[in-house]
CSV table of C-alpha atoms in Angstrom, one decimal:
chain,number,residue,atom,x,y,z
A,26,ARG,CA,140.5,1.5,-70.6
A,27,LYS,CA,138.1,-0.6,-68.6
A,28,GLU,CA,134.5,0.7,-68.3
A,29,VAL,CA,134.6,0.3,-64.6
A,30,GLU,CA,137.9,0.4,-62.7
A,31,GLN,CA,138.6,-0.4,-59.1
A,32,ASP,CA,141.7,-0.6,-57.0
A,33,PRO,CA,142.2,-4.4,-56.7
A,34,GLY,CA,143.8,-4.2,-53.3
A,35,PRO,CA,144.1,-6.1,-51.2
A,36,PHE,CA,143.4,-3.8,-48.3
A,37,ASN,CA,144.6,-5.1,-45.0
A,38,VAL,CA,143.2,-3.2,-42.1
A,39,PRO,CA,142.8,-3.9,-38.3
A,40,GLU,CA,139.4,-4.2,-36.7
A,41,GLY,CA,137.9,-0.9,-36.0
A,42,ALA,CA,139.6,0.9,-38.9
A,43,THR,CA,137.9,3.1,-41.5
A,44,VAL,CA,138.5,2.0,-45.1
A,45,ALA,CA,137.5,3.7,-48.3
A,46,PHE,CA,137.1,2.1,-51.8
A,47,ASN,CA,137.0,4.1,-55.0
A,48,CYS,CA,135.6,3.3,-58.3
A,49,THR,CA,135.6,5.2,-61.6
A,50,TYR,CA,133.4,4.6,-64.7
A,51,SER,CA,133.9,5.8,-68.2
A,52,ASN,CA,130.5,5.8,-69.8
A,53,SER,CA,128.6,9.0,-69.3
A,54,ALA,CA,125.3,7.2,-70.1
A,55,SER,CA,125.7,5.4,-66.7
A,56,GLN,CA,122.5,5.7,-64.8
A,57,SER,CA,122.4,3.5,-61.7
A,58,PHE,CA,125.2,2.5,-59.4
A,59,PHE,CA,125.6,-0.2,-56.8
A,60,TRP,CA,128.1,-1.8,-54.4
A,61,TYR,CA,128.0,-5.5,-53.9
A,62,ARG,CA,130.1,-7.7,-51.6
A,63,GLN,CA,131.2,-11.2,-52.6
A,64,ASP,CA,132.5,-13.8,-50.2
A,65,CYS,CA,134.9,-16.4,-51.5
A,66,ARG,CA,133.2,-18.8,-53.9
A,67,LYS,CA,129.8,-17.3,-53.1
A,68,GLU,CA,127.3,-15.2,-55.1
A,69,PRO,CA,127.5,-11.4,-55.0
A,70,LYS,CA,125.1,-9.8,-52.5
A,71,LEU,CA,123.7,-6.3,-52.9
A,72,LEU,CA,125.2,-4.0,-50.3
A,73,MET,CA,123.7,-0.7,-51.3
A,74,SER,CA,122.5,1.4,-54.2
A,75,VAL,CA,124.4,4.7,-54.7
A,76,TYR,CA,122.5,7.9,-55.1
A,77,SER,CA,123.7,11.4,-56.1
A,78,SER,CA,122.8,12.7,-52.7
A,79,GLY,CA,124.9,10.0,-51.1
A,80,ASN,CA,123.5,7.4,-48.8
A,81,GLU,CA,124.3,5.7,-45.5
A,82,ASP,CA,123.4,2.3,-44.1
A,83,GLY,CA,124.9,1.8,-40.6
A,84,ARG,CA,128.6,1.7,-40.9
A,85,PHE,CA,128.6,2.0,-44.7
A,86,THR,CA,128.4,5.2,-46.7
A,87,ALA,CA,128.3,5.5,-50.4
A,88,GLN,CA,128.9,8.6,-52.5
A,89,LEU,CA,128.4,9.4,-56.2
A,90,ASN,CA,130.1,12.2,-58.1
A,91,ARG,CA,128.7,12.3,-61.6
A,92,ALA,CA,130.9,15.1,-62.8
A,93,SER,CA,134.0,13.2,-62.0
A,94,GLN,CA,132.4,9.8,-62.8
A,95,TYR,CA,133.5,8.4,-59.5
A,96,ILE,CA,131.8,6.3,-56.8
A,97,SER,CA,133.1,5.6,-53.3
A,98,LEU,CA,132.3,3.3,-50.4
A,99,LEU,CA,133.4,4.1,-46.9
A,100,ILE,CA,133.3,1.4,-44.2
A,101,ARG,CA,133.6,2.7,-40.6
A,102,ASP,CA,134.5,0.6,-37.5
A,103,SER,CA,135.6,-2.5,-39.7
A,104,LYS,CA,134.6,-5.9,-38.4
A,105,LEU,CA,136.2,-9.2,-39.1
A,106,SER,CA,133.0,-10.1,-41.0
A,107,ASP,CA,133.6,-7.3,-43.4
A,108,SER,CA,136.4,-9.3,-45.0
A,109,ALA,CA,135.2,-9.9,-48.6
A,110,THR,CA,135.6,-8.6,-52.1
A,111,TYR,CA,133.6,-5.4,-52.8
A,112,LEU,CA,132.3,-4.9,-56.3
A,113,CYS,CA,131.4,-1.6,-57.9
A,114,VAL,CA,128.5,-2.0,-60.4
A,115,VAL,CA,127.3,0.4,-63.1
A,116,ASN,CA,124.1,0.1,-65.0
A,117,ILE,CA,124.0,1.9,-68.4
A,118,ALA,CA,121.1,3.1,-70.5
A,119,GLY,CA,118.1,1.9,-68.5
A,120,GLY,CA,119.4,-1.5,-67.6
A,121,PHE,CA,120.6,-2.4,-71.1
A,122,LYS,CA,124.1,-3.0,-69.9
A,123,THR,CA,125.4,-3.9,-66.4
A,124,ILE,CA,129.1,-3.8,-65.8
A,125,PHE,CA,130.8,-5.2,-62.8
A,126,GLY,CA,134.2,-3.9,-61.6
A,127,ALA,CA,136.9,-6.5,-61.0
A,128,GLY,CA,136.5,-5.9,-57.2
A,129,THR,CA,138.6,-4.8,-54.3
A,130,ARG,CA,139.6,-7.4,-51.8
A,131,LEU,CA,139.4,-6.4,-48.1
A,132,PHE,CA,141.0,-8.3,-45.2
A,133,VAL,CA,140.1,-7.2,-41.7
A,134,LYS,CA,142.4,-8.6,-39.1
A,135,ALA,CA,142.0,-8.9,-35.3
B,2,GLU,CA,110.2,-14.2,-49.7
B,3,ALA,CA,112.1,-16.9,-51.7
B,4,GLY,CA,115.3,-15.7,-53.4
B,5,VAL,CA,116.7,-16.6,-56.8
B,6,THR,CA,117.2,-20.3,-57.1
B,7,GLN,CA,119.5,-22.2,-59.5
B,8,SER,CA,120.0,-25.8,-60.4
B,9,PRO,CA,122.0,-27.8,-60.4
B,10,THR,CA,124.5,-26.7,-57.8
B,11,HIS,CA,127.4,-28.5,-59.3
B,12,LEU,CA,128.0,-30.2,-62.6
B,13,ILE,CA,130.8,-32.1,-64.2
B,14,LYS,CA,130.8,-32.5,-67.9
B,15,THR,CA,133.2,-33.7,-70.6
B,16,ARG,CA,134.6,-31.5,-73.4
B,17,GLY,CA,132.2,-31.4,-76.3
B,18,GLN,CA,129.1,-32.2,-74.3
B,19,GLN,CA,126.1,-29.9,-73.9
B,20,VAL,CA,124.7,-28.5,-70.6
B,21,THR,CA,121.5,-26.7,-69.5
B,22,LEU,CA,121.4,-24.6,-66.4
B,23,ARG,CA,118.2,-23.4,-64.8
B,24,CYS,CA,117.2,-20.3,-62.9
B,25,SER,CA,114.0,-19.2,-61.1
B,26,PRO,CA,113.8,-15.4,-60.3
B,27,ILE,CA,112.4,-13.8,-57.3
B,28,SER,CA,108.6,-13.6,-57.5
B,29,GLY,CA,107.5,-10.4,-59.3
B,30,HIS,CA,110.9,-10.0,-61.1
B,31,THR,CA,110.6,-10.1,-64.9
B,32,SER,CA,114.3,-9.7,-65.8
B,33,VAL,CA,116.9,-12.5,-65.6
B,34,TYR,CA,120.6,-12.0,-66.2
B,35,TRP,CA,123.3,-14.7,-66.6
B,36,TYR,CA,126.9,-14.2,-65.8
B,37,GLN,CA,130.1,-16.3,-66.0
B,38,GLN,CA,132.7,-16.1,-63.3
B,39,ALA,CA,135.9,-18.1,-63.9
B,40,LEU,CA,138.0,-18.9,-60.9
B,41,GLY,CA,139.7,-15.8,-59.6
B,42,LEU,CA,138.2,-13.5,-62.2
B,43,GLY,CA,135.4,-11.0,-62.3
B,44,LEU,CA,131.8,-11.4,-63.5
B,45,GLN,CA,131.4,-11.5,-67.2
B,46,PHE,CA,127.9,-10.6,-68.6
B,47,LEU,CA,126.4,-13.4,-70.7
B,48,LEU,CA,122.7,-12.7,-71.4
B,49,TRP,CA,119.8,-10.6,-70.3
B,50,TYR,CA,116.2,-11.6,-70.7
B,51,ASP,CA,113.2,-9.5,-69.9
B,52,GLU,CA,109.5,-10.3,-70.4
B,53,GLY,CA,110.5,-13.4,-72.4
B,54,GLU,CA,112.8,-11.7,-74.9
B,55,GLU,CA,116.5,-11.6,-75.2
B,56,ARG,CA,117.4,-7.9,-74.6
B,57,ASN,CA,121.2,-8.0,-74.7
B,58,ARG,CA,124.1,-10.5,-74.9
B,59,GLY,CA,127.7,-10.2,-73.9
B,60,ASN,CA,130.8,-11.0,-75.9
B,61,PHE,CA,130.4,-14.8,-75.9
B,62,PRO,CA,130.2,-17.2,-78.8
B,63,PRO,CA,126.8,-18.4,-80.1
B,64,ARG,CA,127.2,-21.8,-78.4
B,65,PHE,CA,126.0,-19.9,-75.3
B,66,SER,CA,122.3,-19.4,-75.6
B,67,GLY,CA,119.2,-19.4,-73.5
B,68,ARG,CA,115.6,-18.6,-73.1
B,69,GLN,CA,113.1,-17.2,-70.7
B,70,PHE,CA,109.8,-18.9,-70.1
B,71,PRO,CA,106.3,-17.3,-69.5
B,72,ASN,CA,106.8,-17.7,-65.7
B,73,TYR,CA,110.0,-15.7,-66.1
B,74,SER,CA,112.3,-18.6,-65.2
B,75,SER,CA,115.2,-19.1,-67.5
B,76,GLU,CA,117.6,-21.6,-69.0
B,77,LEU,CA,121.2,-21.2,-70.1
B,78,ASN,CA,122.4,-23.7,-72.7
B,79,VAL,CA,126.1,-24.2,-73.5
B,80,ASN,CA,126.9,-26.4,-76.5
B,81,ALA,CA,130.2,-28.0,-77.4
B,82,LEU,CA,131.7,-27.5,-74.0
B,83,GLU,CA,135.3,-26.4,-73.8
B,84,LEU,CA,137.7,-26.6,-70.9
B,85,GLU,CA,137.7,-22.8,-70.5
B,86,ASP,CA,133.9,-23.0,-69.9
B,87,SER,CA,134.7,-24.2,-66.4
B,88,ALA,CA,133.3,-21.5,-64.1
B,89,LEU,CA,130.6,-20.4,-61.7
B,90,TYR,CA,127.5,-19.5,-63.6
B,91,LEU,CA,125.4,-16.9,-61.8
B,92,CYS,CA,121.8,-15.9,-62.5
B,93,ALA,CA,120.4,-12.7,-61.2
B,94,SER,CA,116.9,-11.2,-61.3
B,95,SER,CA,115.5,-7.7,-61.1
B,96,GLN,CA,112.2,-5.8,-61.3
B,97,HIS,CA,113.0,-4.1,-64.6
B,98,ARG,CA,109.5,-3.0,-65.4
B,99,VAL,CA,109.5,-0.6,-62.3
B,100,LEU,CA,112.8,0.8,-63.4
B,101,SER,CA,114.6,-1.0,-60.5
B,102,TYR,CA,117.9,-2.2,-61.7
B,103,GLU,CA,119.1,-3.8,-58.4
B,104,GLN,CA,120.0,-7.4,-59.3
B,105,TYR,CA,119.7,-10.2,-56.8
B,106,PHE,CA,121.8,-13.3,-57.4
B,107,GLY,CA,121.2,-17.0,-57.0
B,108,PRO,CA,123.9,-19.2,-55.4
B,109,GLY,CA,125.2,-20.2,-58.8
B,110,THR,CA,126.0,-23.4,-60.7
B,111,ARG,CA,129.6,-24.5,-60.6
B,112,LEU,CA,130.5,-26.2,-63.9
B,113,THR,CA,133.6,-28.2,-64.3
B,114,VAL,CA,134.6,-29.3,-67.8
B,115,THR,CA,137.1,-32.2,-68.1
């Protein structure tokens, strides 16, 4: 079983749609959680950190469920520019180990 | 504020050769991470340096090595290059000493081994 698992997609959605990505992790020592986006042949860019209380940044909302070892990302009112691969990232044991999920590909179409 | 920088941008090498990649972290960041991303695949963790010491390494052979300098910049060395080493090599930095594990990436070095 992979330590961080994501639905690979692709997700094909129309502009304006709401889309949700899920991620599960297996290591209970996981401490910090993040979502990154990566455009084709570019470096990953930090989208947001994920906190137990949940957090929101504009159209993006991230949730963490430690009991179920589950992280989610919700994108509302999708834009064409949201088309990218979204990476779930888990940091274990005080930064000792960082694991990137394989990513979920999103295509937003006009 | 300047971001993470990497050099060179692109590199073409022949099998068996050696290569050195360089990374400068964001000012104030003490941790540097190296990742390999082969075409169409996910990021694979290579090495983590913090305060000049190697703190952890991923499941890569010893011909992948590196170091971190007193100014926190870092080098990744790959010896005896193989065709499967062709990939995007990404460097990231973080402010580990303040328990911030957010990593910020440089643009990467695209290595092609022929």
